[in-house]
């Protein structure tokens, strides 16, 4: 009954009610996030102390976002937990103390859509849930810190030809002209560009637009940082 009321009172900004679950081994955190989600107009699905408990009690219900504690007390690994939650069809938002940079990097590498500190205001956490529910990656200081702490993790490990295509295309050349300059066909250049985007997704740094690709090229030293705002990308 309470969930129906929350759904009916969802603000107009929501195209549909966001479905949320929480996995955290601290009861107070689970209760607090549940109350905040309902108050925000989200449909709250499930609260669990472990990913195993979450999976066992999901009963086929769907989630848009699972707010997942970075470190659970059941001996499970970060990668295992992120992958198991994703396997249910949900995006993962890490809710963490955020001082364990290596674990945050592991979560992002496993496919988490972002990380939000447990010290964040409730409104900030709910905003992060909305961002992830829209299918967007959460770019914030915690994400940036995890990436900046390890440039090998951050880089997409592009091949020579991929770096050449990215350099020319992100510099402003149309893809057809970039292909001509490198002496390759347009379809081949398109394949390289698609492969570049896949690699950036795999390291948690999606680049769906040309502007995003420019930012990645600057961040990874493929292009000089002509504009601090563009180069920083945050």
Short mmCIF file of C-alpha atoms in Angstrom, two decimals:
data_model
loop_
_atom_site.label_atom_id
_atom_site.label_comp_id
_atom_site.label_asym_id
_atom_site.label_seq_id
_atom_site.Cartn_x
_atom_site.Cartn_y
_atom_site.Cartn_z
CA UNK A 1 0.00 0.00 0.00
CA UNK A 2 2.79 2.41 0.92
CA UNK A 3 4.59 1.71 -2.34
CA UNK A 4 1.43 2.41 -4.36
CA UNK A 5 1.03 5.76 -2.64
CA UNK A 6 4.67 6.65 -3.29
CA UNK A 7 4.30 5.74 -6.94
CA UNK A 8 1.13 7.79 -7.34
CA UNK A 9 2.82 10.82 -5.80
CA UNK A 10 5.94 10.60 -7.98
CA UNK A 11 7.02 14.09 -9.09
CA UNK A 12 6.36 15.07 -12.70
CA UNK A 13 10.10 15.01 -13.41
CA UNK A 14 10.02 11.22 -13.25
CA UNK A 15 8.90 9.69 -16.54
CA UNK A 16 8.34 6.50 -14.59
CA UNK A 17 8.94 5.41 -11.07
CA UNK A 18 12.52 4.36 -10.39
CA UNK A 19 12.75 0.88 -8.89
CA UNK A 20 15.43 0.60 -6.23
CA UNK A 21 16.91 -2.01 -3.91
CA UNK A 22 19.62 -1.74 -1.27
CA UNK A 23 22.30 -4.27 -0.35
CA UNK A 24 24.19 -3.32 2.81
CA UNK A 25 25.22 -5.34 5.86
CA UNK A 26 24.27 -2.53 8.26
CA UNK A 27 20.58 -2.51 9.17
CA UNK A 28 20.53 1.21 9.92
CA UNK A 29 21.83 2.00 6.42
CA UNK A 30 19.24 -0.27 4.83
CA UNK A 31 16.41 1.32 6.77
CA UNK A 32 17.65 4.85 6.11
CA UNK A 33 18.01 4.35 2.38
CA UNK A 34 14.66 2.61 2.13
CA UNK A 35 12.94 5.54 3.82
CA UNK A 36 14.80 8.04 1.62
CA UNK A 37 13.89 6.17 -1.57
CA UNK A 38 10.22 6.03 -0.69
CA UNK A 39 10.26 9.70 0.30
CA UNK A 40 11.83 10.52 -3.09
CA UNK A 41 8.93 8.82 -4.85
CA UNK A 42 10.86 5.73 -5.91
CA UNK A 43 9.44 2.22 -5.79
CA UNK A 44 11.45 0.36 -3.18
CA UNK A 45 11.84 -3.32 -4.06
CA UNK A 46 14.08 -5.00 -1.51
CA UNK A 47 16.62 -4.49 1.26
CA UNK A 48 19.20 -7.22 1.87
CA UNK A 49 22.34 -7.72 3.93
CA UNK A 50 24.17 -9.58 1.15
CA UNK A 51 23.96 -10.11 -2.59
CA UNK A 52 23.05 -13.74 -1.94
CA UNK A 53 20.09 -12.65 0.19
CA UNK A 54 19.13 -10.12 -2.47
CA UNK A 55 19.15 -12.74 -5.24
CA UNK A 56 17.32 -15.31 -3.11
CA UNK A 57 14.48 -12.90 -2.29
CA UNK A 58 14.12 -11.03 -5.57
CA UNK A 59 11.42 -13.41 -6.86
CA UNK A 60 11.60 -12.13 -10.41
CA UNK A 61 11.07 -8.49 -9.51
CA UNK A 62 12.97 -5.96 -11.57
CA UNK A 63 15.20 -3.14 -10.38
CA UNK A 64 16.55 -0.11 -12.17
CA UNK A 65 19.25 0.52 -9.56
CA UNK A 66 20.72 -1.47 -6.71
CA UNK A 67 22.56 0.64 -4.15
CA UNK A 68 25.39 -1.68 -3.14
CA UNK A 69 27.77 -1.43 -0.21
CA UNK A 70 31.36 -1.69 -1.39
CA UNK A 71 32.46 -4.08 1.33
CA UNK A 72 30.07 -6.69 2.75
CA UNK A 73 30.87 -8.88 5.73
CA UNK A 74 30.15 -12.23 4.12
CA UNK A 75 33.52 -12.79 2.44
CA UNK A 76 32.24 -11.94 -1.04
CA UNK A 77 34.38 -9.96 -3.47
CA UNK A 78 33.59 -6.59 -5.01
CA UNK A 79 33.68 -7.95 -8.56
CA UNK A 80 31.51 -10.93 -7.67
CA UNK A 81 28.88 -8.72 -6.05
CA UNK A 82 28.72 -6.20 -8.88
CA UNK A 83 28.48 -8.92 -11.54
CA UNK A 84 25.79 -10.87 -9.67
CA UNK A 85 23.64 -7.78 -9.25
CA UNK A 86 24.10 -6.84 -12.90
CA UNK A 87 23.05 -10.35 -13.88
CA UNK A 88 19.59 -9.56 -12.46
CA UNK A 89 19.26 -6.74 -15.00
CA UNK A 90 19.96 -3.86 -12.66
CA UNK A 91 22.50 -1.06 -12.73
CA UNK A 92 24.81 -0.84 -9.71
CA UNK A 93 25.48 2.28 -7.66
CA UNK A 94 28.23 1.75 -5.10
CA UNK A 95 27.49 3.33 -1.71
CA UNK A 96 30.81 3.47 0.03
CA UNK A 97 32.99 5.11 2.62
CA UNK A 98 34.97 5.90 -0.55
CA UNK A 99 38.42 5.78 1.03
CA UNK A 100 39.22 2.37 -0.44
CA UNK A 101 40.40 3.50 -3.84
CA UNK A 102 41.52 0.06 -5.02
CA UNK A 103 38.11 -1.43 -4.22
CA UNK A 104 36.35 1.46 -5.94
CA UNK A 105 38.46 0.88 -9.06
CA UNK A 106 37.57 -2.81 -8.91
CA UNK A 107 33.86 -1.98 -8.73
CA UNK A 108 34.06 0.41 -11.66
CA UNK A 109 36.05 -2.10 -13.70
CA UNK A 110 33.38 -4.71 -12.95
CA UNK A 111 30.75 -2.41 -14.43
CA UNK A 112 29.34 -0.32 -11.59
CA UNK A 113 27.77 2.89 -12.90
CA UNK A 114 29.35 5.02 -10.20
CA UNK A 115 30.16 5.48 -6.55
CA UNK A 116 28.57 7.77 -3.99
CA UNK A 117 30.10 8.30 -0.53
CA UNK A 118 28.15 7.29 2.56
CA UNK A 119 28.92 10.75 3.88
CA UNK A 120 26.84 12.34 1.11
CA UNK A 121 23.60 14.14 1.89
CA UNK A 122 20.52 12.01 1.31
CA UNK A 123 19.39 14.34 -1.48
CA UNK A 124 22.73 13.78 -3.24
CA UNK A 125 22.38 10.00 -2.98
CA UNK A 126 18.84 10.12 -4.39
CA UNK A 127 20.04 12.32 -7.25
CA UNK A 128 22.76 9.76 -7.99
CA UNK A 129 20.14 7.00 -8.04
CA UNK A 130 18.14 8.98 -10.61
CA UNK A 131 21.21 9.56 -12.76
CA UNK A 132 22.09 5.87 -12.82
CA UNK A 133 18.45 4.89 -13.42
CA UNK A 134 18.47 7.01 -16.59
CA UNK A 135 21.29 4.84 -17.89
CA UNK A 136 23.92 7.51 -17.33
CA UNK A 137 27.31 7.07 -15.71
CA UNK A 138 27.81 8.98 -12.48
CA UNK A 139 30.83 11.24 -12.92
CA UNK A 140 31.81 12.74 -9.59
CA UNK A 141 34.86 13.35 -7.43
CA UNK A 142 34.95 9.80 -6.07
CA UNK A 143 34.92 8.37 -9.60
CA UNK A 144 37.64 10.78 -10.69
CA UNK A 145 39.79 10.01 -7.68
CA UNK A 146 39.61 6.27 -8.34
CA UNK A 147 40.64 6.76 -11.95
CA UNK A 148 43.32 9.38 -11.32
CA UNK A 149 44.92 7.16 -8.68
CA UNK A 150 45.80 4.62 -11.35
CA UNK A 151 46.35 5.85 -14.89
CA UNK A 152 46.96 2.31 -16.15
CA UNK A 153 43.44 1.44 -15.01
CA UNK A 154 42.07 4.62 -16.56
CA UNK A 155 43.52 4.18 -20.00
CA UNK A 156 41.57 2.17 -22.51
CA UNK A 157 44.71 0.51 -23.92
CA UNK A 158 44.07 1.70 -27.46
CA UNK A 159 46.09 0.29 -30.33
CA UNK A 160 48.22 2.50 -32.57
CA UNK A 161 45.62 2.81 -35.33
CA UNK A 162 42.86 3.41 -32.80
CA UNK A 163 44.87 6.22 -31.25
CA UNK A 164 45.45 7.74 -34.70
CA UNK A 165 41.75 7.65 -35.54
CA UNK A 166 40.84 9.12 -32.17
CA UNK A 167 43.44 11.86 -32.55
CA UNK A 168 42.12 12.98 -35.93
CA UNK A 169 38.42 12.53 -35.23
CA UNK A 170 38.48 14.15 -31.78
CA UNK A 171 40.53 17.03 -33.23
CA UNK A 172 37.52 17.92 -35.35
CA UNK A 173 37.93 16.06 -38.63
CA UNK A 174 34.86 14.28 -40.02
CA UNK A 175 35.40 10.54 -39.84
CA UNK A 176 35.47 10.26 -43.65
CA UNK A 177 38.35 12.74 -43.87
CA UNK A 178 40.18 11.08 -40.98
CA UNK A 179 39.92 7.78 -42.83
CA UNK A 180 41.25 9.34 -46.04
CA UNK A 181 44.19 10.89 -44.21
CA UNK A 182 45.14 7.49 -42.80
CA UNK A 183 44.60 5.73 -46.11
CA UNK A 184 41.83 3.44 -44.89
CA UNK A 185 38.19 2.99 -45.83
CA UNK A 186 35.34 4.78 -44.08
CA UNK A 187 33.85 1.49 -42.86
CA UNK A 188 37.19 0.48 -41.38
CA UNK A 189 37.48 3.83 -39.62
CA UNK A 190 33.97 3.37 -38.27
CA UNK A 191 34.93 -0.05 -36.91
CA UNK A 192 37.95 1.48 -35.16
CA UNK A 193 35.75 4.20 -33.65
CA UNK A 194 33.20 1.65 -32.43
CA UNK A 195 36.00 -0.40 -30.91
CA UNK A 196 37.38 2.71 -29.16
CA UNK A 197 34.00 3.43 -27.60
CA UNK A 198 33.68 -0.17 -26.41
CA UNK A 199 37.11 -0.01 -24.78
CA UNK A 200 36.22 3.19 -22.93
CA UNK A 201 32.99 1.63 -21.69
CA UNK A 202 34.98 -1.35 -20.43
CA UNK A 203 37.11 0.87 -18.20
CA UNK A 204 34.11 2.80 -16.91
CA UNK A 205 34.63 5.94 -19.02
CA UNK A 206 31.89 5.93 -21.67
CA UNK A 207 32.33 8.29 -24.62
CA UNK A 208 29.06 8.26 -26.57
CA UNK A 209 29.55 11.70 -28.19
CA UNK A 210 32.36 13.39 -30.09
CA UNK A 211 32.84 15.81 -27.19
CA UNK A 212 33.24 12.85 -24.83
CA UNK A 213 35.85 11.36 -27.15
CA UNK A 214 37.70 14.68 -27.15
CA UNK A 215 37.76 14.61 -23.35
CA UNK A 216 39.05 11.05 -23.28
CA UNK A 217 41.75 11.88 -25.83
CA UNK A 218 42.92 14.81 -23.70
CA UNK A 219 42.76 12.81 -20.48
CA UNK A 220 44.86 10.02 -21.98
CA UNK A 221 47.44 12.31 -23.56
CA UNK A 222 46.37 11.61 -27.14
CA UNK A 223 45.54 15.29 -27.59
CA UNK A 224 46.89 18.32 -25.72
CA UNK A 225 44.58 19.93 -23.19
CA UNK A 226 43.67 23.08 -25.08
CA UNK A 227 40.88 23.99 -22.69
CA UNK A 228 41.15 23.13 -18.96
CA UNK A 229 37.40 22.53 -18.73
CA UNK A 230 37.43 20.16 -21.69
CA UNK A 231 40.62 18.46 -20.59
CA UNK A 232 39.37 17.88 -17.06
CA UNK A 233 35.99 16.66 -18.22
CA UNK A 234 34.49 16.92 -14.74
#
